[in-house]
Coordinates of C-alpha atoms in Angstrom, one line a residue:
M1 CA 55.6 65.7 -21.8
S2 CA 52.4 66.1 -24.0
P3 CA 48.8 65.2 -21.9
R4 CA 49.2 62.3 -25.3
S5 CA 51.9 60.9 -23.9
A6 CA 51.3 61.3 -20.4
R7 CA 48.2 59.4 -20.6
R8 CA 48.4 56.3 -18.7
V9 CA 48.3 53.1 -21.4
R10 CA 45.0 50.8 -19.5
H11 CA 46.7 47.4 -18.9
I12 CA 44.5 44.5 -20.3
L13 CA 44.2 40.9 -18.7
V14 CA 42.9 38.6 -21.2
V15 CA 42.5 34.5 -20.2
G16 CA 42.6 31.9 -23.2
A17 CA 44.2 32.2 -25.9
G18 CA 42.8 29.6 -28.2
A19 CA 40.2 31.3 -31.5
F20 CA 38.8 34.0 -29.5
G21 CA 40.8 35.1 -26.9
G22 CA 44.4 35.0 -28.6
W23 CA 43.1 37.7 -31.7
T24 CA 40.7 39.6 -29.1
A25 CA 44.6 40.2 -27.0
L26 CA 46.7 40.6 -30.3
Y27 CA 43.7 43.4 -31.6
L28 CA 43.6 45.3 -28.4
L29 CA 47.4 45.5 -28.0
R30 CA 47.6 46.9 -32.0
G31 CA 44.8 49.7 -30.4
G32 CA 47.5 50.7 -27.9
A33 CA 46.6 48.8 -24.9
R34 CA 49.3 46.4 -22.7
V35 CA 47.8 43.1 -22.5
T36 CA 48.4 40.1 -20.6
L37 CA 47.7 36.8 -22.1
V38 CA 46.8 33.8 -20.0
D39 CA 46.5 30.3 -20.8
A40 CA 46.5 26.8 -18.7
W41 CA 48.0 24.9 -21.4
G42 CA 49.1 27.5 -23.9
P43 CA 47.2 28.1 -27.7
G44 CA 45.4 25.5 -29.1
N45 CA 46.0 22.6 -26.5
S46 CA 44.7 18.7 -26.7
R47 CA 41.9 20.2 -23.6
S48 CA 40.9 23.6 -25.5
S49 CA 38.3 23.7 -27.7
S50 CA 40.7 25.9 -30.7
G51 CA 43.2 22.9 -30.7
G52 CA 43.0 20.1 -32.7
D53 CA 44.6 19.6 -36.9
T54 CA 41.9 21.3 -38.4
R55 CA 38.5 23.7 -38.8
V56 CA 35.7 24.1 -41.6
I57 CA 35.7 27.2 -42.2
R58 CA 31.8 28.5 -44.3
A59 CA 30.3 31.2 -45.4
G60 CA 26.9 29.9 -45.1
Y61 CA 24.2 30.8 -42.2
G62 CA 21.0 30.8 -43.6
S63 CA 19.8 34.4 -43.6
D64 CA 21.7 34.9 -40.3
R65 CA 23.6 38.4 -42.4
L66 CA 25.6 39.4 -39.6
Y67 CA 27.1 35.5 -39.2
V68 CA 27.8 35.8 -43.1
S69 CA 29.4 39.7 -42.8
L70 CA 31.6 38.4 -40.0
V71 CA 32.9 35.5 -42.4
A72 CA 34.0 37.4 -45.0
R73 CA 35.6 39.9 -42.8
A74 CA 37.2 36.5 -40.8
L75 CA 38.5 35.2 -44.2
R76 CA 40.1 38.5 -45.5
L77 CA 41.8 38.7 -42.8
W78 CA 43.6 35.4 -42.6
R79 CA 44.9 35.7 -46.3
Q80 CA 46.2 39.4 -44.2
H81 CA 47.6 37.4 -41.5
E82 CA 49.1 35.2 -44.2
R83 CA 51.0 37.9 -46.0
Q84 CA 52.1 38.9 -43.5
W85 CA 52.8 36.4 -41.0
H86 CA 54.3 34.5 -44.0
R87 CA 52.6 31.8 -42.6
R88 CA 50.1 29.4 -44.3
F89 CA 46.7 28.9 -42.0
L90 CA 43.9 28.8 -45.2
Y91 CA 43.6 26.4 -47.6
P92 CA 40.5 27.2 -49.7
I93 CA 39.5 23.9 -50.9
G94 CA 35.6 25.2 -51.2
V95 CA 33.0 23.3 -49.4
L96 CA 30.2 21.4 -50.7
W97 CA 26.6 21.3 -48.9
M98 CA 24.7 18.3 -49.5
I99 CA 20.9 19.3 -48.5
G100 CA 18.2 16.4 -48.2
D101 CA 14.4 17.6 -47.7
H102 CA 14.6 20.1 -45.3
D103 CA 16.3 22.8 -46.9
R104 CA 14.6 26.5 -46.0
Y105 CA 18.4 26.9 -44.1
A106 CA 19.9 26.3 -46.9
R107 CA 17.8 28.8 -49.9
A108 CA 18.3 31.2 -47.7
T109 CA 22.0 30.2 -47.1
I110 CA 22.6 31.6 -51.0
P111 CA 21.6 35.2 -51.5
A112 CA 22.6 36.0 -47.7
V113 CA 26.1 34.9 -48.9
R114 CA 25.8 36.8 -52.7
E115 CA 25.5 40.0 -50.6
A116 CA 28.8 39.5 -48.9
G117 CA 30.1 39.9 -51.6
L118 CA 31.1 35.7 -51.7
P119 CA 30.7 33.6 -54.4
I120 CA 28.1 30.0 -53.7
E121 CA 26.3 27.6 -56.3
D122 CA 23.4 25.9 -56.5
L123 CA 23.7 22.5 -57.7
S124 CA 21.5 19.7 -58.5
A125 CA 21.6 16.2 -57.3
R126 CA 22.9 14.9 -60.5
D127 CA 25.3 17.6 -61.3
A128 CA 27.1 17.2 -58.2
A129 CA 27.6 13.1 -58.7
K130 CA 28.7 14.7 -61.8
R131 CA 31.2 17.4 -60.6
Y132 CA 32.0 14.4 -58.1
P133 CA 31.7 10.7 -58.6
Q134 CA 33.3 9.0 -55.7
I135 CA 30.6 10.4 -54.2
D136 CA 27.2 8.2 -53.5
F137 CA 25.1 11.2 -53.5
S138 CA 21.7 8.5 -52.4
G139 CA 18.7 10.5 -50.3
V140 CA 20.4 14.2 -51.6
R141 CA 17.9 16.1 -53.2
W142 CA 20.2 19.0 -54.3
A143 CA 23.7 20.9 -53.4
L144 CA 25.2 24.4 -52.5
F145 CA 28.9 25.0 -53.2
E146 CA 31.3 27.7 -51.4
P147 CA 34.7 28.0 -53.4
D148 CA 35.9 30.3 -51.4
A149 CA 35.5 28.5 -47.9
G150 CA 37.6 25.6 -47.0
Y151 CA 39.0 24.8 -44.1
L152 CA 41.7 26.6 -41.7
T153 CA 44.5 24.8 -39.4
A154 CA 43.8 25.0 -35.7
R155 CA 46.4 24.5 -33.6
L156 CA 48.7 25.7 -36.0
A157 CA 46.9 29.3 -36.2
C158 CA 46.9 29.9 -32.7
E159 CA 50.1 29.0 -32.4
A160 CA 51.3 31.8 -35.1
V161 CA 48.5 34.3 -33.1
L162 CA 50.5 34.2 -30.0
D163 CA 53.9 34.4 -31.5
G164 CA 52.7 38.0 -34.0
F165 CA 51.3 38.7 -30.4
L166 CA 54.6 38.9 -28.3
A167 CA 56.9 39.4 -31.3
E168 CA 54.7 43.3 -31.2
G169 CA 54.8 43.5 -27.4
G170 CA 52.0 41.1 -25.7
E171 CA 53.2 39.1 -22.4
F172 CA 52.1 35.6 -22.0
R173 CA 51.7 33.5 -18.8
Q174 CA 51.1 30.0 -18.6
T175 CA 48.8 29.3 -15.8
M176 CA 45.3 28.5 -14.4
V177 CA 43.7 31.5 -12.6
R178 CA 39.8 31.8 -10.1
I179 CA 38.4 35.2 -10.4
E180 CA 38.9 37.6 -7.7
T181 CA 36.1 40.5 -7.2
R182 CA 35.4 43.7 -5.1
G183 CA 32.4 44.7 -5.3
S184 CA 31.2 45.6 -9.2
R185 CA 34.6 45.2 -10.1
V186 CA 37.5 42.5 -10.6
S187 CA 40.2 43.1 -8.5
G188 CA 42.4 41.0 -9.9
V189 CA 42.8 37.2 -11.1
V190 CA 44.7 34.4 -8.5
A191 CA 47.4 32.0 -10.2
S192 CA 48.1 28.8 -10.0
E193 CA 50.9 29.6 -7.2
G194 CA 49.3 31.8 -6.0
S195 CA 50.2 35.4 -6.8
L196 CA 47.3 38.2 -8.3
L197 CA 47.8 39.3 -11.4
S198 CA 45.6 43.1 -11.1
A199 CA 44.7 44.9 -14.7
D200 CA 42.1 47.6 -15.8
E201 CA 39.8 45.1 -17.5
F202 CA 40.0 41.8 -17.7
I203 CA 38.1 40.2 -20.6
F204 CA 36.9 35.8 -20.1
A205 CA 37.6 33.6 -23.2
G206 CA 37.8 30.5 -20.6
G207 CA 36.3 28.3 -23.6
P208 CA 35.0 25.5 -22.4
W209 CA 36.5 27.0 -18.8
L210 CA 33.7 29.3 -18.9
R211 CA 31.8 27.2 -16.4
T212 CA 34.1 27.1 -13.6
L213 CA 35.7 30.1 -14.0
L214 CA 32.1 33.0 -14.4
P215 CA 30.9 33.7 -11.0
S216 CA 27.5 34.0 -9.6
G217 CA 26.4 30.7 -11.8
L218 CA 27.0 32.2 -15.1
G219 CA 28.6 29.6 -16.0
K220 CA 25.3 27.9 -16.7
W221 CA 25.4 29.5 -20.1
V222 CA 28.5 27.3 -21.4
Q223 CA 28.4 23.9 -21.9
P224 CA 31.1 21.7 -22.9
T225 CA 30.4 18.6 -25.0
R226 CA 31.9 15.2 -25.8
Q227 CA 33.0 15.6 -29.9
E228 CA 34.9 12.5 -31.2
V229 CA 37.0 12.9 -34.6
F230 CA 38.0 10.4 -37.1
Y231 CA 40.8 10.0 -39.6
F232 CA 40.6 7.3 -41.8
G233 CA 43.5 5.7 -44.9
S234 CA 42.1 6.6 -48.8
P235 CA 43.6 3.2 -50.9
A236 CA 47.0 3.9 -51.8
G237 CA 47.4 5.8 -54.2
D238 CA 43.9 7.0 -54.6
R239 CA 43.7 10.5 -55.0
R240 CA 39.9 10.5 -56.1
F241 CA 39.9 11.7 -51.7
D242 CA 42.6 14.3 -51.3
E243 CA 42.0 18.0 -51.4
E244 CA 42.9 18.6 -54.9
H245 CA 39.6 16.7 -55.8
L246 CA 37.3 16.8 -53.2
P247 CA 36.1 19.9 -51.4
A248 CA 35.3 19.6 -47.2
W249 CA 31.5 18.6 -47.0
I250 CA 28.7 19.2 -44.8
D251 CA 25.8 17.1 -44.4
H252 CA 22.8 17.7 -44.0
G253 CA 20.4 14.4 -43.4
K254 CA 18.8 13.0 -40.0
S255 CA 21.9 14.7 -39.1
L256 CA 24.7 17.1 -39.7
L257 CA 27.8 15.3 -40.5
Y258 CA 30.7 17.4 -42.0
G259 CA 34.8 15.6 -43.2
I260 CA 37.9 17.5 -44.9
P261 CA 39.3 15.7 -46.9
G262 CA 43.3 14.7 -47.5
N263 CA 43.8 17.2 -44.0
R264 CA 47.2 18.1 -45.4
W265 CA 47.6 13.6 -45.5
R266 CA 46.8 13.7 -42.0
G267 CA 44.2 11.6 -44.0
F268 CA 40.2 11.5 -44.8
K269 CA 38.4 13.5 -41.2
V270 CA 34.5 12.5 -40.5
A271 CA 33.1 13.3 -37.4
D272 CA 29.5 14.4 -36.3
D273 CA 28.2 17.6 -35.5
T274 CA 25.7 16.0 -32.9
R275 CA 26.2 17.3 -29.3
G276 CA 27.1 14.9 -27.5
P277 CA 27.1 14.4 -23.6
D278 CA 28.0 16.7 -20.4
F279 CA 32.1 16.9 -20.6
D280 CA 34.7 16.9 -18.1
P281 CA 37.8 19.5 -20.2
T282 CA 40.0 19.3 -17.9
H283 CA 40.2 15.6 -16.2
A284 CA 38.4 13.3 -18.8
D285 CA 39.9 10.9 -20.5
R286 CA 39.1 11.2 -24.0
L287 CA 38.9 7.4 -25.8
T288 CA 36.9 7.6 -28.1
S289 CA 33.9 5.2 -28.9
T290 CA 33.2 1.8 -30.0
K291 CA 30.1 3.0 -30.6
E292 CA 30.7 6.3 -32.6
L293 CA 33.0 4.7 -34.5
S294 CA 31.3 1.8 -36.3
A295 CA 28.5 5.0 -37.1
A296 CA 31.3 6.7 -38.9
R297 CA 32.8 3.3 -40.8
A298 CA 28.7 3.1 -41.0
Y299 CA 28.4 6.8 -42.9
L300 CA 31.4 6.4 -44.7
S301 CA 30.2 2.9 -46.2
R302 CA 27.3 4.4 -47.5
R303 CA 28.3 8.5 -48.3
F304 CA 31.6 7.1 -50.0
P305 CA 32.1 3.8 -51.3
A306 CA 35.2 3.5 -51.9
L307 CA 36.4 4.3 -48.3
K308 CA 34.6 1.0 -47.1
G309 CA 36.7 -1.4 -45.1
A310 CA 38.8 1.7 -44.6
P311 CA 41.5 1.8 -41.9
L312 CA 41.4 4.2 -38.8
L313 CA 44.3 6.3 -38.9
E314 CA 44.1 8.3 -35.7
A315 CA 40.7 8.8 -33.8
H316 CA 40.0 12.2 -31.0
V317 CA 37.6 13.3 -28.6
C318 CA 37.5 17.5 -28.4
Q319 CA 34.2 19.0 -27.2
Y320 CA 31.9 22.2 -28.2
E321 CA 31.2 24.8 -25.8
N322 CA 27.7 25.8 -26.4
S323 CA 25.4 28.5 -25.4
P324 CA 22.1 27.5 -25.0
D325 CA 20.8 29.1 -28.7
G326 CA 24.3 28.2 -30.3
H327 CA 24.6 31.6 -30.5
Y328 CA 27.7 33.4 -29.3
L329 CA 28.6 34.6 -25.6
I330 CA 30.2 38.5 -26.1
D331 CA 29.3 40.8 -23.3
R332 CA 30.2 42.4 -20.0
L333 CA 29.8 40.3 -17.4
P334 CA 26.1 41.4 -15.1
G335 CA 26.8 43.3 -12.5
L336 CA 31.4 43.4 -13.0
E337 CA 32.0 46.8 -14.2
N338 CA 35.2 46.1 -15.9
A339 CA 35.5 42.6 -16.8
W340 CA 34.1 40.8 -20.3
V341 CA 33.0 37.8 -22.2
V342 CA 33.6 36.3 -24.9
G343 CA 32.8 32.6 -25.3
G344 CA 30.2 29.6 -26.0
G345 CA 31.4 28.9 -30.1
S346 CA 29.7 26.0 -29.7
G347 CA 31.4 24.0 -33.0
H348 CA 31.8 27.0 -35.4
G349 CA 33.4 29.3 -33.8
F350 CA 37.1 29.2 -34.6
K351 CA 36.6 30.3 -38.5
M352 CA 35.7 34.2 -36.7
G353 CA 38.4 34.5 -34.5
P354 CA 39.6 37.9 -36.7
A355 CA 36.3 39.1 -37.3
L356 CA 35.8 39.0 -33.6
G357 CA 39.1 40.1 -32.3

């Protein structure tokens, strides 16, 4: 037997089958490790930060070249896996940025995106209004358009990553876990039924549950917040508000609102990116509030006048998992030489999944 074939294969256990954990497990498997992926309710479940139908994918990140390059790589990898798995995740309908008085971030976005090899257009408010007459551009000084951007299917993509992981030889366990440590190492994670799952190394990608899962108070670096999402119905036969005639959009006003038209005929999605109150992802009821619905309706009436009075089709409560500064947390767990943490998606991490993995 050769030394190479006799070498012991590392066993890595990944906790969390969302966008960060699922892709990480898949790439570790492809790198030659034995990988066990664990999740309490399954990939893309309704409690998770990677659940729901859709996520915006866009490259605009101001002057932050690292994030822009990660998005450029993620776009290539999303397309690669669409071909490999014969499934569709990416809908490149474009993303329109509506810019108000505070535009330094948007100005810095243009050269950074172009340096990454992605197209981006600078539009006057007048030109944007001609292109998209279904939008009222009052208060918008100018606009950006990313033609290669758009939206991703969320829950369906998480399921596909798990299917690919299993097909390539990975192992999946659906169970809740807690960490067991011994000295400077994680000795294993205890599953719901009491068994100890051991491995050589551990990666914790538990999303909003990192707050309670991580040892020694490290969970303070992840704060789940309650976020509400609404889907409105356009007039029968009116195609101005489907994804063939309108891109996904991000509105930089007093607060940041965003939306996706069409959603594969799901409805006209509207959400406020403002961080909501603290949220318990396990036990909290997910009933939307009258206050947030009223605010969404008022915004819709102002920015998309033809949708004034549009019926509410669906409403969901999800959560962000915020880090203190909105950046991702990717590092070794302090004091534990065989454990890593990947989290802090902060509402914008899903798109990066394949690149981070």
